[in-house]
Short mmCIF file of C-alpha atoms in Angstrom, two decimals:
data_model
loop_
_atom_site.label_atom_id
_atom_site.label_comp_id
_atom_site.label_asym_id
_atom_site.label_seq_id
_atom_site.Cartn_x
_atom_site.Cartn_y
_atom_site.Cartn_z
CA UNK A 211 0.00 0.00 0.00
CA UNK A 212 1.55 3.26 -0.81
CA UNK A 213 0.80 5.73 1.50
CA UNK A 214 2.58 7.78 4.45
CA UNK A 215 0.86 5.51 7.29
CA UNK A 216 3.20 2.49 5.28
CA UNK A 217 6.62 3.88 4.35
CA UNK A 218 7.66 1.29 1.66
CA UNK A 219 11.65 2.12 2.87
CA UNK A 220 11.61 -0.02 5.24
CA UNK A 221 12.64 -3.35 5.54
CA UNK A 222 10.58 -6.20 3.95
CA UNK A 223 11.05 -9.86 4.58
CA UNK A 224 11.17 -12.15 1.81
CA UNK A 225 7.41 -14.03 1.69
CA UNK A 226 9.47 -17.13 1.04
CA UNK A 227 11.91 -16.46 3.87
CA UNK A 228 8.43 -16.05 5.96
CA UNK A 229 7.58 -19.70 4.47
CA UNK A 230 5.29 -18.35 1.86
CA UNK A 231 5.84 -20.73 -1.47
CA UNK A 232 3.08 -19.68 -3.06
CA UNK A 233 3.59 -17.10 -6.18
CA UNK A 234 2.79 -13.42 -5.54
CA UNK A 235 0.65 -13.24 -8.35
CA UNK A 236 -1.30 -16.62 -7.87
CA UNK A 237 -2.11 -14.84 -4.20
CA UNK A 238 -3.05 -11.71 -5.86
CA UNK A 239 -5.35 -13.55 -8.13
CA UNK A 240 -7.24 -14.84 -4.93
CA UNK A 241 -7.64 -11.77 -3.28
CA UNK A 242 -9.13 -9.98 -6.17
CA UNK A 243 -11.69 -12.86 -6.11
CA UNK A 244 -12.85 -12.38 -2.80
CA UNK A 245 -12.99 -8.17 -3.96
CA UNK A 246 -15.09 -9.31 -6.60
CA UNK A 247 -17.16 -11.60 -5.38
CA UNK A 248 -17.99 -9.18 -2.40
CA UNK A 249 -18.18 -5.92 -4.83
CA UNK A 250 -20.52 -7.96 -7.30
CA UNK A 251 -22.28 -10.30 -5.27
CA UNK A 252 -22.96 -8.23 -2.51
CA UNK A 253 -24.25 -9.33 0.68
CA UNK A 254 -25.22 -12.79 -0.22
CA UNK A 255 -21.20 -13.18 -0.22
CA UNK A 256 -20.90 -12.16 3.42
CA UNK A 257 -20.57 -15.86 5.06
CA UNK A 258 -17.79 -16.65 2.11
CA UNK A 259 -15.98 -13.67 2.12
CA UNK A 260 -15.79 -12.81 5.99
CA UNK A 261 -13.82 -16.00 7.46
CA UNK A 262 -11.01 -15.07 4.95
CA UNK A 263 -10.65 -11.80 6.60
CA UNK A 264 -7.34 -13.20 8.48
CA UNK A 265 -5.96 -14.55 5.39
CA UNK A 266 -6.56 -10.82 3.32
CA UNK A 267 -4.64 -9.02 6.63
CA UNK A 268 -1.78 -11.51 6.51
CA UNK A 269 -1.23 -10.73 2.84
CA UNK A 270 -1.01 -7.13 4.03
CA UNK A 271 2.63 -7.94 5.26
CA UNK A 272 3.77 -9.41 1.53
CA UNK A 273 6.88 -8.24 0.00
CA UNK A 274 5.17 -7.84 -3.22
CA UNK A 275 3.55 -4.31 -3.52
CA UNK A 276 0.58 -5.31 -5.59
CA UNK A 277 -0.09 -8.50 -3.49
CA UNK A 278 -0.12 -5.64 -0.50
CA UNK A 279 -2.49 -3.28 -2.53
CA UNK A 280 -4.94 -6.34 -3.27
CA UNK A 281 -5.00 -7.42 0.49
CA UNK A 282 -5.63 -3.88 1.91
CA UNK A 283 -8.67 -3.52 -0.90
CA UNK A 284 -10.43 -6.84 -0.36
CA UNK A 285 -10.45 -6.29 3.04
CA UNK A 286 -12.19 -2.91 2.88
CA UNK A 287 -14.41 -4.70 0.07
CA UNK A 288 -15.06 -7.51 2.80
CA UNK A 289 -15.80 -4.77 5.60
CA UNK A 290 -18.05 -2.87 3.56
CA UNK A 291 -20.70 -5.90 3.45
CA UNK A 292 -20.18 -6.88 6.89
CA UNK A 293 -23.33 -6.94 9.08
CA UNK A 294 -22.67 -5.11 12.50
CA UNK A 295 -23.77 -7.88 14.49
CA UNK A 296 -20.78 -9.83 13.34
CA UNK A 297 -18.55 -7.79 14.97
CA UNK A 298 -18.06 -8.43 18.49
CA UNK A 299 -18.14 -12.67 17.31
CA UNK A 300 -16.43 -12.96 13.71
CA UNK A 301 -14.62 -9.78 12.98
CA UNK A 302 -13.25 -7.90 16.03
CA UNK A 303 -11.51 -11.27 17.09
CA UNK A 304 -10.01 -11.32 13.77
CA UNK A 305 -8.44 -7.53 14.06
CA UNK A 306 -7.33 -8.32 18.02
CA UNK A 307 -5.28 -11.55 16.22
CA UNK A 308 -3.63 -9.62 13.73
CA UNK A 309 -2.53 -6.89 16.12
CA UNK A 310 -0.56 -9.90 17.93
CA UNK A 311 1.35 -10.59 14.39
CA UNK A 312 5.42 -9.79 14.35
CA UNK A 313 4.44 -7.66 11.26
CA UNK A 314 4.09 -4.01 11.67
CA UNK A 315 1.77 -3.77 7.93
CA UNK A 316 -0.19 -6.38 9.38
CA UNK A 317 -0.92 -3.65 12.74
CA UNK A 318 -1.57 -0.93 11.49
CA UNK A 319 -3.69 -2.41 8.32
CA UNK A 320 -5.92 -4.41 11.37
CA UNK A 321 -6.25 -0.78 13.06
CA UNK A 322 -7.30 0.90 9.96
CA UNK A 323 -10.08 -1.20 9.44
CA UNK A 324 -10.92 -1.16 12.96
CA UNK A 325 -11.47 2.47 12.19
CA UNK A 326 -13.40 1.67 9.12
CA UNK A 327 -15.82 -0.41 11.32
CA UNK A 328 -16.13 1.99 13.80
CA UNK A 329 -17.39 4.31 10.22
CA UNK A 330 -19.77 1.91 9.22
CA UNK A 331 -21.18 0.50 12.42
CA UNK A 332 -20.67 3.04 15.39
CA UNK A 333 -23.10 1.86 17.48
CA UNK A 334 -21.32 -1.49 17.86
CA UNK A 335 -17.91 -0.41 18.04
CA UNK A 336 -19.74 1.91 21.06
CA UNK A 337 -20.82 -0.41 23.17
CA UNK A 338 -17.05 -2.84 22.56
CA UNK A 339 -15.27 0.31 23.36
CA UNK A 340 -14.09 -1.80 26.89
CA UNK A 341 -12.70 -4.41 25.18
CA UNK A 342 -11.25 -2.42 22.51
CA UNK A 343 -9.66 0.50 24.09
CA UNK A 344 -6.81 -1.42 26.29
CA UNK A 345 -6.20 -3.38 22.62
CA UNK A 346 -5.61 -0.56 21.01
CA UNK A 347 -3.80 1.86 23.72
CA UNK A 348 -0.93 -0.83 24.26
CA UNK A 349 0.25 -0.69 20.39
CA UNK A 350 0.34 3.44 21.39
CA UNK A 351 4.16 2.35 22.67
CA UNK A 352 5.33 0.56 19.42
CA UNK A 353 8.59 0.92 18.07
CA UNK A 354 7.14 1.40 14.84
CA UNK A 355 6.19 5.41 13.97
CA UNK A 356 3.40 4.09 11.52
CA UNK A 357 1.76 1.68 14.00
CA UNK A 358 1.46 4.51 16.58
CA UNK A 359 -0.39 6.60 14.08
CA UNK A 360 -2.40 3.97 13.52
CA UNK A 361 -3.46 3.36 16.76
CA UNK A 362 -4.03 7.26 17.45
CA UNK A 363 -6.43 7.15 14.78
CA UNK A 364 -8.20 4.39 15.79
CA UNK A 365 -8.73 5.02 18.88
CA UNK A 366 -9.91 8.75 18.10
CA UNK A 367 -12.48 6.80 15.52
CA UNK A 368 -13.55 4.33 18.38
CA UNK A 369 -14.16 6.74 21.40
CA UNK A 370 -16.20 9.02 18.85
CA UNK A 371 -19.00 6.51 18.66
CA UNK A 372 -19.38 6.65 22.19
CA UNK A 373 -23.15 8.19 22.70
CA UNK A 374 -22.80 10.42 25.93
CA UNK A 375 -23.18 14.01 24.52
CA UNK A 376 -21.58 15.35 27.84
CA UNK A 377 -18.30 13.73 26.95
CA UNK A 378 -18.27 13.66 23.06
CA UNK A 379 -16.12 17.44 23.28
CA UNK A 380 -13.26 16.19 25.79
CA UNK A 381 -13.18 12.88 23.62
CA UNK A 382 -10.09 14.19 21.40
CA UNK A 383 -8.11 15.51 24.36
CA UNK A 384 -8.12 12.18 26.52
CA UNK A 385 -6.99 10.24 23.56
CA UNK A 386 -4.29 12.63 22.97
CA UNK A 387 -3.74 12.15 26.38
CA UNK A 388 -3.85 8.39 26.44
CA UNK A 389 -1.00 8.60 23.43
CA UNK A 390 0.88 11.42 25.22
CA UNK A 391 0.99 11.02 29.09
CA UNK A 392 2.30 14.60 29.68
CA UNK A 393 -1.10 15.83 27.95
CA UNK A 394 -2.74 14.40 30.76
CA UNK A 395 -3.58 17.58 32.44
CA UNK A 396 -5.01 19.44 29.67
CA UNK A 397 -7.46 16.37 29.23
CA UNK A 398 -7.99 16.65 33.13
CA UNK A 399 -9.63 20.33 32.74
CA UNK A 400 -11.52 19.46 29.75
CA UNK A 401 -13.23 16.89 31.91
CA UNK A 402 -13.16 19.16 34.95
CA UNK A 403 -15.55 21.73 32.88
CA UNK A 404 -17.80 18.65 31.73
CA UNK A 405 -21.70 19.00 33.59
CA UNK A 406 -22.96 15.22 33.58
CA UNK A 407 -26.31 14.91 32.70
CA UNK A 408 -26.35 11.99 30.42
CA UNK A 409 -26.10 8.42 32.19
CA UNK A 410 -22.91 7.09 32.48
CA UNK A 411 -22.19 3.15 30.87
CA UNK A 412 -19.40 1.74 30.46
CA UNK A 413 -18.83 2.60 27.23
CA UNK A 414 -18.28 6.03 28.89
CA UNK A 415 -16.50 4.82 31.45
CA UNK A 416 -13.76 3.11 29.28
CA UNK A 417 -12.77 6.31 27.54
CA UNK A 418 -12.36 8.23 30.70
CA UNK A 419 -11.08 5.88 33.45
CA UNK A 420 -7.77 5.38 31.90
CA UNK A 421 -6.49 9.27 32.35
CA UNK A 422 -8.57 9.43 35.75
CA UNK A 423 -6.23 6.84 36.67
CA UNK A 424 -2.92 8.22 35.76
CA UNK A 425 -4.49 11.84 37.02
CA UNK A 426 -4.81 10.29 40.24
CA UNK A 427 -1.41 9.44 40.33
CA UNK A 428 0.10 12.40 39.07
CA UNK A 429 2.27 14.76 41.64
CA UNK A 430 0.36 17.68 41.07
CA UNK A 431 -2.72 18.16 43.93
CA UNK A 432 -4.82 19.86 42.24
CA UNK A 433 -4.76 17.60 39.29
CA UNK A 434 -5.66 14.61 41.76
CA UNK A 435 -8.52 16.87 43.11
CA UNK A 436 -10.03 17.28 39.39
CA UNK A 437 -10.04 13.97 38.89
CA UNK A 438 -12.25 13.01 42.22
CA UNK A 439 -14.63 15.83 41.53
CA UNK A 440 -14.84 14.01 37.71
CA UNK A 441 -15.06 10.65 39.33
CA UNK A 442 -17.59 11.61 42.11
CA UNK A 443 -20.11 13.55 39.06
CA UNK A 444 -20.00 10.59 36.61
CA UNK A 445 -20.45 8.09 39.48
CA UNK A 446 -23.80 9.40 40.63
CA UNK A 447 -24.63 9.03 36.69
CA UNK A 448 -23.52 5.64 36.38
CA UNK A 449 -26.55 3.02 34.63
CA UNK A 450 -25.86 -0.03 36.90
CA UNK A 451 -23.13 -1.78 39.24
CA UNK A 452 -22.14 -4.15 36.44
CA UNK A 453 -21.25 -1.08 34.34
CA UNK A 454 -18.86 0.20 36.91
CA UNK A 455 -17.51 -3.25 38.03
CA UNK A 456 -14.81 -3.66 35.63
CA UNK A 457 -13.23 -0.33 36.84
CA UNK A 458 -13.45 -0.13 40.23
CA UNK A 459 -10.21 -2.07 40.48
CA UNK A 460 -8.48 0.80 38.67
CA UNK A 461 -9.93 3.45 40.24
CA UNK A 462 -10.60 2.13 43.73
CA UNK A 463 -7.37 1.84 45.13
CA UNK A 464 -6.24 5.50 43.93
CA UNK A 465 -8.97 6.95 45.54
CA UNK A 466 -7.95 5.35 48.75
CA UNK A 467 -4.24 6.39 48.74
CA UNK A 468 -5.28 10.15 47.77
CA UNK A 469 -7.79 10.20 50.72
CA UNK A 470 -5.16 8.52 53.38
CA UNK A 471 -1.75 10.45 52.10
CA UNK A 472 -2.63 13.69 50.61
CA UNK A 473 -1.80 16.55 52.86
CA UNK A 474 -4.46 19.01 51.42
CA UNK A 475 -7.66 18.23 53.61
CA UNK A 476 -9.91 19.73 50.80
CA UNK A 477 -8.43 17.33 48.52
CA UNK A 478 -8.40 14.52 50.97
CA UNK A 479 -11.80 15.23 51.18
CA UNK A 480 -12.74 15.51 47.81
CA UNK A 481 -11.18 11.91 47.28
CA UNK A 482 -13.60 10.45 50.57
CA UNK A 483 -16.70 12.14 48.53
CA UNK A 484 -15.46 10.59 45.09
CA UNK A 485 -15.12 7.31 47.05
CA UNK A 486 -18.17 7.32 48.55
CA UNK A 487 -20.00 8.05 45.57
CA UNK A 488 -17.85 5.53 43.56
CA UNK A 489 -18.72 3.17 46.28
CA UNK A 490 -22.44 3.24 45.74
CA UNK A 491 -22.39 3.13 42.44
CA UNK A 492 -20.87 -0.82 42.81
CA UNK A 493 -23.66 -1.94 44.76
CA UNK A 494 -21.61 -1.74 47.82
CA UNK A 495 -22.50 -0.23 51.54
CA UNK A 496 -19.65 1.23 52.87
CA UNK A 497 -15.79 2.47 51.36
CA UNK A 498 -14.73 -0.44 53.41
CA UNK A 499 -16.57 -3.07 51.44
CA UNK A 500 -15.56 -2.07 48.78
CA UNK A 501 -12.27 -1.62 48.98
CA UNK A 502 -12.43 -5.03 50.18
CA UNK A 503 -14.30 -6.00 47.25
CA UNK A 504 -12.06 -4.87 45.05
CA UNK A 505 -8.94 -6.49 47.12
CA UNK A 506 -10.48 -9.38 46.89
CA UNK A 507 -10.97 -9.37 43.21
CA UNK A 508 -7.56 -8.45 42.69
CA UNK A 509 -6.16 -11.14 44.48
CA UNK A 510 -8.85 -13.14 42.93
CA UNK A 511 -7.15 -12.04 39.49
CA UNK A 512 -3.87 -12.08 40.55
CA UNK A 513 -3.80 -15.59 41.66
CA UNK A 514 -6.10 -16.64 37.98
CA UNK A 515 -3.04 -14.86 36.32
CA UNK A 516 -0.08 -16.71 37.67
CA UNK A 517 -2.46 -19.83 37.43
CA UNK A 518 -2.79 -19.32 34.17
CA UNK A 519 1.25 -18.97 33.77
CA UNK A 520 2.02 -21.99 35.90
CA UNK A 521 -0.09 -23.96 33.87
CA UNK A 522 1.58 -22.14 30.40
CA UNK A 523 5.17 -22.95 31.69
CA UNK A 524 3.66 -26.49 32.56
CA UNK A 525 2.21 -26.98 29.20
CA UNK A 526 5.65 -25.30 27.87
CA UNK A 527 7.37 -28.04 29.81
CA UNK A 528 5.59 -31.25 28.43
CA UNK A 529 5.72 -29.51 25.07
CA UNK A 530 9.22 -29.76 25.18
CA UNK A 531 9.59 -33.04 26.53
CA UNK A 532 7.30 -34.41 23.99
CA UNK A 533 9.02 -32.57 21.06
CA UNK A 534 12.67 -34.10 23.04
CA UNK A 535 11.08 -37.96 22.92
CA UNK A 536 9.98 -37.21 19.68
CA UNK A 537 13.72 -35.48 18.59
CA UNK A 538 14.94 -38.66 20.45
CA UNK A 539 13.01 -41.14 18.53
CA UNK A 540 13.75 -39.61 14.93
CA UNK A 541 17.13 -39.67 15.86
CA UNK A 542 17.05 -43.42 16.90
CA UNK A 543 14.92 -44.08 13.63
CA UNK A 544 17.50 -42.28 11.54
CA UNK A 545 20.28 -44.23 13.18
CA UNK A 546 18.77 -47.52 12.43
CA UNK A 547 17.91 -46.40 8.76
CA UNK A 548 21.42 -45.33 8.14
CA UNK A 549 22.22 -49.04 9.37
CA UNK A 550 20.11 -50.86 7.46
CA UNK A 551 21.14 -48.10 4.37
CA UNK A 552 25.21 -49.25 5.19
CA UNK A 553 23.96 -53.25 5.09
CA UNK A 554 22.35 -53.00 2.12
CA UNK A 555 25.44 -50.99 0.66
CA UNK A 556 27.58 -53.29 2.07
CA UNK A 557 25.35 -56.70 0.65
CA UNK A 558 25.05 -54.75 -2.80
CA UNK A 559 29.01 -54.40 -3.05
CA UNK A 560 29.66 -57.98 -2.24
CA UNK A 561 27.31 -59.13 -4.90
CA UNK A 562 28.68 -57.11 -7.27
CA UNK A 563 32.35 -58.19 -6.64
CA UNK A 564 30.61 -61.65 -6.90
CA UNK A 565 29.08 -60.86 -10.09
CA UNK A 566 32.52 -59.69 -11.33
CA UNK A 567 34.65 -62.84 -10.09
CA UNK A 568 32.03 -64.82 -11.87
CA UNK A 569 32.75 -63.03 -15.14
CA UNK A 570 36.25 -63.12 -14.88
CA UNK A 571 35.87 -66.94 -14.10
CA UNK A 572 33.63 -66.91 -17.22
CA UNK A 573 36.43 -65.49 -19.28
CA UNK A 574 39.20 -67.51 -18.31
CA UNK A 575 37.11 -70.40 -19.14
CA UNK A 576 36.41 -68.92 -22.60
CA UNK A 577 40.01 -68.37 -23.14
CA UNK A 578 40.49 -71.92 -22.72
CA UNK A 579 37.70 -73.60 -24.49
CA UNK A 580 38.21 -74.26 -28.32
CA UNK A 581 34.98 -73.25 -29.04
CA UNK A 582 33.40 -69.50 -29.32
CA UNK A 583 30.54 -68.11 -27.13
CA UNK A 584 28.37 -69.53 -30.35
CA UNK A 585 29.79 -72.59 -30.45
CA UNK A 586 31.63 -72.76 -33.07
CA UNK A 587 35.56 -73.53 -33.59
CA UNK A 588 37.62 -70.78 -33.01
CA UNK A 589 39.82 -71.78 -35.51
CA UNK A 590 38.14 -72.83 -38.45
CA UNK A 591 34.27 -71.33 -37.48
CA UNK A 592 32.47 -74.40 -37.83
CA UNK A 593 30.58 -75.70 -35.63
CA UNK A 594 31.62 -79.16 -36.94
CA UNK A 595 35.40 -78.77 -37.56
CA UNK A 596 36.72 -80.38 -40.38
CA UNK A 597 39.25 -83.00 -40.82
CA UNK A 598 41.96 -80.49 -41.68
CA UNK A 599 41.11 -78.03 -38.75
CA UNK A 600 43.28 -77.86 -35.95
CA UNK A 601 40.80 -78.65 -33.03
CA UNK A 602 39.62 -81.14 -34.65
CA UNK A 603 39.09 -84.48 -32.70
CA UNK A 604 40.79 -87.72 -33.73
#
């Protein structure tokens, strides 16, 4: 694809050093079959075309130009005849894949049609916006300048489907501050001069929990007082515990550090009110149940997570033993092969030196005989010499 967001001067690998033995223009000739099938056909294509999304972003990453072109245009093709249901299910899982691939064309192209979707179907992107903003803000750090665009941009196109009016002007500035962390104070005062009037869900709450977080956090007071006044408005707006839930871990334990070890009693203050109000709107009775919630869930999660690594290096583990028995085993097999190869080598060469003592016995015999291969006399060609001959019997 030729364009600024994919600077073609950088370095390509080989598709047949990345195991691809397939010719560039046979793959090229597929993907301008799925275009056309879902430019022609239409919809009635969709449950073709749509599983081969993965294969279409994959080809984004070919060292072939035109193979690259035909990728990136079958998969807007595919996109633009995409149902919006589809999306959390078929498609989104898809894009989250390819963002895991060692290929940086491969990133960015899964981002930019992330962004297309959130075009074409905003109210669905809207309501994933939890699951896809922490996706998208941890390939903000990579090392590649093009993927970072990329993810700037599609974030920017994600949070704008969010629905809450009240937060739709400061929606710019916290991205810019999710990308840039020293923004974070500008997107601080946007939210500080937001009135909440709209419910909160957690649609909402994705977008802005992030930099109310790292606000928190940051060594300026009065930032950290902002932020509780923003968290203590949008909490009394929030829809229902469950929409809150997933964030109280983040936000929770902040709260409680501002309102023990600030020395400001306004803001210390401040961060009891934004607590208490945070509080209620997860269901629970008092700021010590739920900071005891939340502890508890943490450790819940903390222990699922190095559960979940113990069993990976376990399953690493018998992996490796398996693929050692199995290394073991080829190498016996090879071993006896190579035996049964140097017996059969060495049985070939003693039948052929037997083969060529009996020839040699063959022609010593015919070099005594009086009589040709033919049979006839070797001295006067007959086969019946005549009287005269000298081989001839008495």
């Amino acid at each position: 694809v030729e364009s600024e967001s994919f600077d073609m001067g950088s370095t390509i690998v080989s598709d047949s050093r990345r195991g691809k033995t397939i010719p560039p223009e046979a793959r090229e000739g597929c993907l301008l079959i799925l275009r056309a099938l879902a430019e022609i056909v239409g919809k009635a294509s969709e449950p073709i075309v749509v599983p081969l999304l993965a294969a279409a972003l994959e080809e984004c990453s070919s060292s072939s130009s035109f193979v690259r072109e035909a990728a990136e245009d079958t998969a807007k093709s595919i996109l633009s005849i995409l149902n919006g249901h589809a999306l959390p299910t078929l498609v989104c899982p898809v894009l989250f894949e390819a963002l895991q691939s060692p290929e940086w064309r491969v990133k960015a192209a899964a981002m930019e049609k992330l962004s297309e979707c959130a075009e074409l179907h905003p109210r669905q992107i809207s309501r994933m916006l939890p699951q896809i903003v922490p996706v998208i803000t941890s390939q903000v750090w990579d090392t590649k300048p093009q993927v970072t665009k990329a993810a700037k941009d599609c974030l920017l196109a994600c949070c704008m489907t969010n629905i809450n009016p009240d937060v739709a002007p400061a929606v710019p500035a916290i991205v810019t501050a999710i990308c840039k962390p020293n923004d974070t104070s500008k997107a601080i005062d946007e939210l500080k001069g937001t009135t909440f009037v709209a419910s909160v869900d957690s649609s909402t709450l994705s977008i802005l929990c992030p930099v109310l977080s790292r606000g928190l956090k940051d060594r300026l007071a009065i930032n950290k007082r902002s932020c509780c006044i923003v968290i203590e408005n949008m909490s009394r707006l929030v829809e229902t515990p469950e929409a809150v839930a997933p964030f109280g871990p983040l936000l929770v334990p902040d709260l409680k550090k501002v309102a023990d070890n600030v020395q400001f009693e306004e803001i210390r203050d401040a961060a009891l009110a934004a607590l208490g109000a945070l509080t209620k709107a997860l269901g629970h009775s008092s700021i010590d149940e739920a900071v005891s919630s939340v502890m508890k869930d943490e450790s819940e999660r903390i222990a699922a997570e190095q559960k979940r690594i113990e069993d990976q290096r376990v399953a690493e583990e018998a992996k490796e033993e398996e693929n050692r028995i199995k290394e073991e085993e080829e190498r016996k097999e090879w071993r006896e092969a190579m035996e049964v190869q140097r017996l059969l080598n060495e049985l070939a060469l003693k039948e052929e030196a037997e083969k060529k003592a009996a020839e040699r016995q063959k022609r010593e015999l015919a070099k005594k005989s009086v009589k040709s291969a033919g049979g006839k006399c070797q001295s006067c060609g007959l086969k019946k010499c005549k009287k005269t001959c000298l081989f001839a019997s008495k």
